mmCIF file of C-alpha atoms in Angstrom:
data_model
loop_
_atom_site.group_PDB
_atom_site.id
_atom_site.type_symbol
_atom_site.label_atom_id
_atom_site.label_comp_id
_atom_site.label_asym_id
_atom_site.label_seq_id
_atom_site.Cartn_x
_atom_site.Cartn_y
_atom_site.Cartn_z
ATOM 1 C CA MET A 24 -0.022 -0.112 0.003
ATOM 2 C CA PRO A 25 1.448 3.444 -1.042
ATOM 3 C CA PHE A 26 2.226 6.078 1.713
ATOM 4 C CA LYS A 27 -0.305 8.769 1.824
ATOM 5 C CA LEU A 28 0.808 12.257 2.654
ATOM 6 C CA GLU A 29 -1.469 14.852 4.319
ATOM 7 C CA SER A 30 -2.037 17.637 1.680
ATOM 8 C CA GLU A 31 -3.887 19.999 4.015
ATOM 9 C CA THR A 32 -0.929 20.896 6.218
ATOM 10 C CA ILE A 33 -0.068 24.543 6.757
ATOM 11 C CA GLY A 34 3.148 24.070 4.722
ATOM 12 C CA MET A 35 1.372 22.364 1.887
ATOM 13 C CA LEU A 36 -1.447 24.923 1.833
ATOM 14 C CA LEU A 37 1.025 27.735 1.831
ATOM 15 C CA THR A 38 2.987 26.259 -0.927
ATOM 16 C CA ASP A 39 -0.095 25.689 -3.058
ATOM 17 C CA VAL A 40 -1.537 29.184 -2.479
ATOM 18 C CA SER A 41 1.938 30.786 -3.109
ATOM 19 C CA ARG A 42 2.028 28.889 -6.537
ATOM 20 C CA LEU A 43 -1.486 29.893 -7.527
ATOM 21 C CA LEU A 44 -0.991 33.471 -6.439
ATOM 22 C CA ARG A 45 2.292 33.646 -8.506
ATOM 23 C CA GLY A 46 0.490 32.490 -11.604
ATOM 24 C CA ALA A 47 -2.350 34.941 -10.901
ATOM 25 C CA PHE A 48 0.019 37.784 -10.440
ATOM 26 C CA ASP A 49 1.757 36.970 -13.732
ATOM 27 C CA ARG A 50 -1.481 36.794 -15.703
ATOM 28 C CA LYS A 51 -2.749 40.153 -14.124
ATOM 29 C CA VAL A 52 0.393 41.995 -14.798
ATOM 30 C CA ASN A 53 0.442 40.621 -18.456
ATOM 31 C CA ALA A 54 -3.371 41.622 -18.878
ATOM 32 C CA MET A 55 -2.659 45.100 -17.479
ATOM 33 C CA ASP A 56 -0.280 45.762 -20.382
ATOM 34 C CA LEU A 57 1.855 48.103 -18.497
ATOM 35 C CA GLY A 58 5.006 47.680 -20.646
ATOM 36 C CA ILE A 59 6.816 45.590 -17.981
ATOM 37 C CA THR A 60 7.039 41.956 -17.447
ATOM 38 C CA PRO A 61 5.760 40.106 -14.232
ATOM 39 C CA GLY A 62 9.390 39.664 -13.081
ATOM 40 C CA GLU A 63 10.082 43.357 -13.668
ATOM 41 C CA ALA A 64 6.889 44.218 -11.830
ATOM 42 C CA ARG A 65 7.952 42.080 -8.795
ATOM 43 C CA THR A 66 11.328 43.751 -8.924
ATOM 44 C CA LEU A 67 9.713 47.289 -8.966
ATOM 45 C CA ILE A 68 7.518 46.482 -6.175
ATOM 46 C CA GLN A 69 10.448 45.095 -3.923
ATOM 47 C CA ALA A 70 12.519 48.077 -4.906
ATOM 48 C CA ALA A 71 9.695 50.445 -3.688
ATOM 49 C CA LEU A 72 9.321 48.382 -0.426
ATOM 50 C CA THR A 73 12.862 48.239 0.303
ATOM 51 C CA GLU A 74 13.985 51.541 -1.046
ATOM 52 C CA GLY A 75 17.765 51.987 -0.978
ATOM 53 C CA ILE A 76 18.982 48.552 -0.211
ATOM 54 C CA LYS A 77 21.503 46.614 -2.012
ATOM 55 C CA GLN A 78 20.739 44.600 -5.259
ATOM 56 C CA ALA A 79 21.934 41.457 -3.673
ATOM 57 C CA GLU A 80 19.498 41.890 -0.708
ATOM 58 C CA ILE A 81 16.648 42.389 -3.128
ATOM 59 C CA ALA A 82 17.500 39.190 -4.967
ATOM 60 C CA THR A 83 17.578 37.305 -1.744
ATOM 61 C CA ARG A 84 14.384 38.755 -0.583
ATOM 62 C CA MET A 85 12.766 37.711 -4.033
ATOM 63 C CA GLY A 86 14.333 34.407 -3.952
ATOM 64 C CA ILE A 87 16.032 34.773 -7.342
ATOM 65 C CA GLU A 88 19.646 34.755 -8.590
ATOM 66 C CA PRO A 89 21.422 38.117 -8.616
ATOM 67 C CA MET A 90 22.034 37.778 -12.317
ATOM 68 C CA THR A 91 18.307 37.499 -12.877
ATOM 69 C CA LEU A 92 17.500 40.517 -10.755
ATOM 70 C CA SER A 93 20.297 42.438 -12.596
ATOM 71 C CA ALA A 94 18.487 41.776 -15.935
ATOM 72 C CA TYR A 95 15.275 43.035 -14.457
ATOM 73 C CA LEU A 96 16.875 45.999 -13.098
ATOM 74 C CA ASP A 97 18.689 46.780 -16.366
ATOM 75 C CA ARG A 98 15.234 47.005 -18.179
ATOM 76 C CA LEU A 99 13.628 48.970 -15.332
ATOM 77 C CA GLU A 100 16.621 51.482 -15.380
ATOM 78 C CA THR A 101 16.468 51.731 -19.239
ATOM 79 C CA ASN A 102 12.728 52.720 -18.864
ATOM 80 C CA GLY A 103 13.693 55.360 -16.200
ATOM 81 C CA LEU A 104 11.732 53.490 -13.393
ATOM 82 C CA VAL A 105 14.666 52.797 -11.074
ATOM 83 C CA ALA A 106 18.152 54.094 -10.467
ATOM 84 C CA ARG A 107 21.165 52.336 -9.010
ATOM 85 C CA VAL A 108 23.233 54.522 -6.763
ATOM 86 C CA PRO A 109 26.427 53.930 -4.848
ATOM 87 C CA ASP A 110 25.972 52.443 -1.336
ATOM 88 C CA PRO A 111 27.423 55.001 1.122
ATOM 89 C CA ALA A 112 28.720 52.171 3.365
ATOM 90 C CA ASP A 113 30.259 49.972 0.568
ATOM 91 C CA ARG A 114 31.424 51.876 -2.558
ATOM 92 C CA ARG A 115 31.464 48.606 -4.498
ATOM 93 C CA ALA A 116 27.915 47.888 -3.981
ATOM 94 C CA LYS A 117 24.881 49.675 -5.615
ATOM 95 C CA ASN A 118 21.527 50.359 -3.839
ATOM 96 C CA VAL A 119 18.347 50.569 -5.800
ATOM 97 C CA ILE A 120 15.865 53.549 -5.654
ATOM 98 C CA ILE A 121 12.786 54.088 -7.485
ATOM 99 C CA THR A 122 12.326 57.244 -9.707
ATOM 100 C CA GLU A 123 9.536 59.735 -9.790
ATOM 101 C CA LYS A 124 8.566 58.175 -13.165
ATOM 102 C CA ALA A 125 7.778 54.833 -11.423
ATOM 103 C CA GLY A 126 5.038 56.448 -9.220
ATOM 104 C CA PRO A 127 2.105 56.394 -11.594
ATOM 105 C CA LEU A 128 3.048 52.894 -12.873
ATOM 106 C CA LEU A 129 3.440 51.636 -9.262
ATOM 107 C CA ASN A 130 -0.070 53.081 -8.420
ATOM 108 C CA GLU A 131 -1.655 51.484 -11.394
ATOM 109 C CA LEU A 132 -0.029 48.176 -10.701
ATOM 110 C CA MET A 133 -0.972 48.172 -7.039
ATOM 111 C CA THR A 134 -4.545 49.167 -7.950
ATOM 112 C CA GLY A 135 -4.876 46.134 -10.259
ATOM 113 C CA LEU A 136 -3.255 43.782 -7.654
ATOM 114 C CA ARG A 137 -5.612 45.110 -4.871
ATOM 115 C CA GLU A 138 -8.537 44.316 -7.116
ATOM 116 C CA MET A 139 -7.152 40.864 -7.752
ATOM 117 C CA MET A 140 -6.542 40.072 -4.170
ATOM 118 C CA ASP A 141 -10.029 41.487 -3.217
ATOM 119 C CA ALA A 142 -11.484 38.796 -5.657
ATOM 120 C CA TYR A 143 -9.370 36.084 -4.385
ATOM 121 C CA THR A 144 -10.018 36.919 -0.640
ATOM 122 C CA GLU A 145 -13.850 37.199 -1.156
ATOM 123 C CA GLY A 146 -15.570 35.468 1.549
ATOM 124 C CA LEU A 147 -13.174 36.645 4.171
ATOM 125 C CA ASP A 148 -14.362 39.735 6.080
ATOM 126 C CA ALA A 149 -12.032 42.415 7.228
ATOM 127 C CA GLU A 150 -11.496 40.746 10.524
ATOM 128 C CA ALA A 151 -10.659 37.354 8.941
ATOM 129 C CA ARG A 152 -8.243 39.135 6.475
ATOM 130 C CA ALA A 153 -6.580 40.896 9.402
ATOM 131 C CA LEU A 154 -6.185 37.634 11.384
ATOM 132 C CA LEU A 155 -4.825 35.806 8.282
ATOM 133 C CA CYS A 156 -2.231 38.629 7.844
ATOM 134 C CA SER A 157 -1.254 38.658 11.557
ATOM 135 C CA ASN A 158 -0.848 34.786 11.527
ATOM 136 C CA LEU A 159 1.265 34.922 8.572
ATOM 137 C CA ARG A 160 3.445 37.665 9.997
ATOM 138 C CA ILE A 161 3.865 35.329 13.087
ATOM 139 C CA LEU A 162 4.830 32.443 10.857
ATOM 140 C CA ARG A 163 7.374 34.682 8.817
ATOM 141 C CA ASP A 164 8.887 36.110 11.991
ATOM 142 C CA ASN A 165 9.251 32.563 13.603
ATOM 143 C CA LEU A 166 10.871 31.347 10.281
ATOM 144 C CA ARG A 167 13.267 34.313 10.390
ATOM 145 C CA GLN A 168 14.114 33.936 14.019
ATOM 146 C CA LEU A 169 14.455 30.083 14.050
ATOM 147 C CA ASP A 170 16.072 29.226 10.674
ATOM 148 C CA PRO A 171 19.868 29.652 11.049
ATOM 149 C CA CYS A 172 20.119 30.439 7.298
ATOM 150 C CA LEU A 173 17.999 33.617 7.821
ATOM 151 C CA ALA A 174 19.817 34.715 10.956
ATOM 152 C CA GLY A 175 21.101 38.297 10.705
ATOM 153 C CA LYS A 176 19.141 39.024 7.356
ATOM 154 C CA ASP A 177 16.787 41.528 8.884
ATOM 155 C CA THR A 178 17.578 44.467 6.432
ATOM 156 C CA ALA A 179 14.289 43.899 4.507
ATOM 157 C CA GLU A 180 12.276 43.897 7.781
ATOM 158 C CA LYS A 181 13.916 47.105 8.786
ATOM 159 C CA ALA A 182 13.013 48.558 5.456
ATOM 160 C CA GLU A 183 9.430 47.414 5.894
ATOM 161 C CA VAL A 184 9.274 49.092 9.302
ATOM 162 C CA ARG A 185 10.644 52.270 7.678
ATOM 163 C CA VAL A 186 8.122 52.167 4.859
ATOM 164 C CA GLY A 187 5.205 51.421 7.312
ATOM 165 C CA ALA A 188 6.177 54.335 9.523
ATOM 166 C CA SER A 189 6.095 56.775 6.683
ATOM 167 C CA GLN A 190 2.513 55.816 5.669
#
């Protein structure tokens, strides 16, 4: 008799939802015809969330290879949406910032993504959505704290706090 795994565990559900959301994100960005690819859209969003951090840190945060990120940034920079500036603490490194030109595109992108997420979270009231976000933050924070591979990599978290404080 073959071994049967439980498919409704938190890890399996998160993996499945993540895969489905990524596909939905890609289709939504393509349908919006913004002149950027889904990978470039993810990069632009991360650059906006983590304004001024190193390229390598953005690649780590996105879970992609630095060369893949570099290609996305090259195209975004060519389109005038991001700029790479010297890191004041490490002259060999470049930090990524978004440009003013990126603002309207980011607004349009985020409006479309909010509409998408509203449709996908239909059936969850505001309280349930807030609880889901809270529980996912706890899970993320526990992973960051308990996974030795993530120890000391809290730059992105500090950037989130900085972005959140300015809103």
